[in-house]
XYZ file of C-alpha atoms in Angstrom:
241
model
C -186.286 -117.068 -219.533
C -184.234 -119.669 -221.172
C -180.729 -120.443 -220.790
C -178.447 -122.487 -223.482
C -175.665 -124.739 -222.381
C -173.643 -127.204 -224.414
C -173.531 -129.643 -221.426
C -175.827 -130.147 -218.009
C -174.973 -131.911 -215.556
C -177.237 -132.998 -212.765
C -176.425 -134.013 -209.706
C -173.524 -132.422 -208.087
C -172.179 -135.385 -206.502
C -168.655 -137.727 -206.658
C -169.477 -138.288 -210.078
C -171.239 -135.158 -211.317
C -168.790 -133.169 -210.249
C -165.829 -135.629 -211.897
C -167.976 -135.612 -214.888
C -168.434 -131.514 -214.821
C -164.512 -131.487 -214.808
C -163.639 -133.684 -217.246
C -165.882 -132.117 -219.771
C -165.529 -128.031 -218.462
C -162.613 -128.143 -215.992
C -159.534 -126.185 -216.869
C -157.379 -129.650 -217.451
C -159.708 -129.998 -220.992
C -158.202 -129.758 -223.858
C -161.097 -127.572 -225.057
C -163.181 -126.781 -221.917
C -167.282 -127.414 -223.014
C -169.646 -124.934 -221.785
C -171.233 -126.570 -218.321
C -174.182 -126.109 -216.152
C -173.951 -128.055 -212.934
C -177.506 -128.869 -211.043
C -178.291 -130.128 -207.713
C -180.772 -129.642 -205.578
C -179.239 -129.143 -202.682
C -175.999 -126.984 -201.994
C -172.980 -128.945 -202.562
C -170.828 -126.390 -200.576
C -172.122 -128.822 -197.600
C -171.328 -132.371 -198.897
C -167.852 -132.057 -197.197
C -168.938 -132.655 -194.166
C -168.792 -136.215 -192.053
C -172.132 -135.750 -190.964
C -173.481 -136.076 -194.786
C -170.870 -138.621 -196.014
C -169.074 -140.662 -193.434
C -168.332 -143.196 -195.942
C -164.749 -143.550 -197.646
C -163.616 -144.959 -201.197
C -161.265 -146.698 -202.455
C -159.037 -145.048 -205.735
C -157.408 -147.345 -207.825
C -154.649 -146.899 -209.834
C -157.154 -145.868 -212.964
C -159.000 -143.505 -210.857
C -155.938 -141.849 -209.268
C -154.674 -141.275 -213.234
C -158.096 -139.672 -214.125
C -157.821 -137.349 -210.783
C -154.012 -136.387 -211.826
C -155.692 -135.887 -215.318
C -158.241 -133.664 -214.069
C -155.740 -131.515 -211.820
C -156.591 -132.389 -208.577
C -154.691 -135.755 -207.253
C -151.830 -133.331 -205.758
C -154.673 -131.454 -203.980
C -156.492 -134.606 -202.799
C -152.748 -136.994 -201.969
C -151.921 -135.744 -199.064
C -155.733 -137.375 -197.348
C -154.974 -140.666 -199.701
C -153.789 -143.642 -197.314
C -152.102 -146.454 -199.322
C -153.571 -149.909 -199.382
C -149.935 -152.017 -198.610
C -152.052 -155.133 -198.167
C -155.403 -156.508 -198.443
C -156.518 -159.957 -196.670
C -159.683 -161.358 -197.005
C -160.971 -163.985 -194.630
C -163.863 -166.417 -193.547
C -165.039 -168.213 -190.853
C -168.444 -169.962 -189.373
C -170.380 -168.095 -186.542
C -168.727 -169.134 -183.133
C -164.822 -169.564 -184.724
C -162.417 -168.399 -182.323
C -159.872 -168.498 -185.731
C -160.419 -166.329 -189.207
C -158.705 -168.126 -191.851
C -157.546 -165.881 -194.762
C -158.690 -166.755 -198.028
C -157.059 -164.404 -200.133
C -154.239 -162.063 -199.673
C -152.298 -159.433 -202.150
C -149.608 -157.724 -200.939
C -148.036 -155.294 -203.058
C -150.359 -155.873 -205.893
C -150.090 -152.696 -207.361
C -147.423 -151.514 -210.811
C -143.928 -151.299 -209.472
C -143.270 -148.844 -206.683
C -146.777 -148.370 -206.503
C -149.615 -148.805 -204.209
C -152.844 -150.603 -206.095
C -155.042 -148.400 -204.630
C -155.641 -145.639 -201.713
C -158.694 -145.202 -199.283
C -159.984 -141.536 -199.225
C -162.506 -139.672 -197.257
C -165.647 -139.122 -199.325
C -165.573 -135.526 -197.415
C -162.245 -134.963 -198.668
C -162.996 -135.919 -202.338
C -166.123 -133.430 -202.173
C -164.174 -130.802 -201.231
C -160.974 -131.065 -203.403
C -163.407 -131.955 -206.457
C -165.927 -128.676 -205.516
C -163.110 -126.421 -205.319
C -161.520 -127.272 -208.777
C -165.141 -127.524 -209.867
C -165.597 -123.327 -208.390
C -162.435 -122.567 -210.182
C -163.123 -123.191 -213.539
C -164.655 -120.885 -215.735
C -166.435 -123.088 -218.268
C -168.977 -124.562 -215.509
C -171.957 -122.412 -214.650
C -173.100 -123.561 -210.820
C -176.934 -123.622 -209.987
C -178.040 -124.819 -206.727
C -180.868 -125.469 -204.908
C -182.210 -125.934 -208.083
C -184.702 -128.881 -209.017
C -185.447 -129.798 -212.712
C -189.627 -129.951 -212.581
C -189.908 -131.095 -216.391
C -187.797 -133.075 -219.231
C -188.335 -133.164 -222.622
C -185.978 -135.773 -224.634
C -186.056 -135.807 -228.557
C -185.253 -133.862 -231.691
C -182.662 -131.228 -231.229
C -182.026 -129.693 -227.784
C -182.851 -131.306 -224.574
C -185.115 -128.820 -222.620
C -185.329 -128.651 -218.995
C -187.431 -126.528 -216.811
C -186.513 -125.263 -212.919
C -189.488 -125.360 -210.573
C -188.361 -121.757 -210.997
C -189.372 -121.604 -214.063
C -186.754 -121.287 -215.983
C -185.783 -123.293 -218.997
C -182.408 -125.042 -219.786
C -181.463 -126.079 -223.175
C -178.631 -128.499 -224.000
C -176.925 -130.801 -226.568
C -176.383 -133.145 -223.628
C -177.693 -134.074 -220.605
C -175.690 -135.897 -218.054
C -177.932 -137.958 -215.532
C -175.794 -138.210 -212.336
C -178.899 -137.435 -210.056
C -178.927 -140.661 -207.854
C -179.851 -143.948 -208.012
C -183.777 -143.151 -208.666
C -182.402 -140.917 -211.394
C -185.836 -138.824 -212.626
C -183.276 -137.723 -215.953
C -182.969 -141.344 -216.400
C -186.333 -142.309 -215.912
C -187.619 -139.141 -218.051
C -185.517 -140.914 -221.179
C -187.203 -144.194 -220.797
C -184.401 -146.050 -219.255
C -185.575 -148.792 -217.585
C -183.633 -150.575 -214.679
C -184.241 -154.018 -212.561
C -182.933 -153.909 -209.049
C -184.149 -155.524 -205.531
C -183.593 -155.216 -201.756
C -181.032 -157.223 -199.904
C -182.465 -156.749 -196.286
C -179.222 -155.170 -195.575
C -177.845 -151.651 -194.000
C -174.270 -150.521 -193.788
C -173.091 -149.325 -190.755
C -170.522 -146.960 -191.313
C -167.698 -145.322 -188.937
C -164.250 -144.243 -188.372
C -161.793 -145.542 -185.422
C -158.391 -145.026 -184.459
C -155.860 -147.295 -183.633
C -153.355 -148.130 -180.499
C -151.088 -149.839 -183.286
C -150.299 -148.791 -186.437
C -152.311 -150.434 -189.602
C -149.639 -150.728 -191.656
C -151.820 -149.747 -194.660
C -153.657 -153.773 -194.220
C -157.431 -153.234 -195.732
C -159.489 -156.733 -194.254
C -162.874 -158.135 -195.335
C -164.612 -160.808 -193.266
C -167.294 -162.364 -194.900
C -170.124 -163.328 -192.394
C -173.852 -164.741 -193.004
C -174.870 -161.513 -192.637
C -172.650 -159.773 -195.031
C -168.973 -158.519 -195.581
C -166.826 -156.628 -192.667
C -164.598 -154.306 -193.805
C -161.927 -152.510 -192.143
C -160.085 -150.108 -195.002
C -157.150 -147.937 -193.644
C -157.163 -144.219 -193.121
C -154.390 -141.897 -193.060
C -153.221 -140.613 -189.481
C -153.465 -144.314 -187.960
C -157.107 -144.104 -188.220
C -159.479 -146.572 -190.551
C -163.026 -146.601 -192.044
C -165.477 -149.715 -190.883
C -168.176 -150.957 -193.563
C -170.472 -153.507 -191.446
C -172.919 -155.199 -193.151
C -175.696 -156.322 -191.085
C -179.287 -157.663 -191.432
C -181.723 -154.605 -191.536
C -183.780 -155.810 -187.897
C -180.276 -156.637 -186.252
C -178.636 -153.240 -187.560
């Protein structure tokens, strides 16, 4: 069986959902016919057990979400960053001198950025994608073979379906099979670090302050969340972690 789309987006995580919505969502000037494919079911992605991280949404990213028609649904879960403090000290020091501090770094009357838990980003983006008539969703579908060259791209699924498209968006992760099949090379290396991520509640108000402290093993960040909570991102040497 052969199925034709204008655009295929491989990967329904945050980048894939946003790309599908930009290209085929209701807010597009001329929504393209988009097929969004993922090897898993993205309806399960809006769970802290799947992704407990939080993301910084800059002013430009907010404008993008506004253009996609999803910011109003996302805003109640977006914590404005009112101040940013960067500190450093040697191991064992009792004081942490402030290296950099940013207050009111954004446009007049607006925060420079927001912190939003990834589970809320997944939930909002997926609901918008699911309500877009021009976007076809294919979950639990793996691409078994790629063929790029003259004419449309040809992708064959592990179920035997052949998908044709004029454009393929490779949002299938850092070890992207689509990127490798297209012959796009990358260079990377291992830092020997592990990121420990969790959320905590505060006894006192965090006042929208984001802090980053540089340690020998890597940065330790405290990112404010709604509900007087913060996301902790603790970078540690892998053996210690």
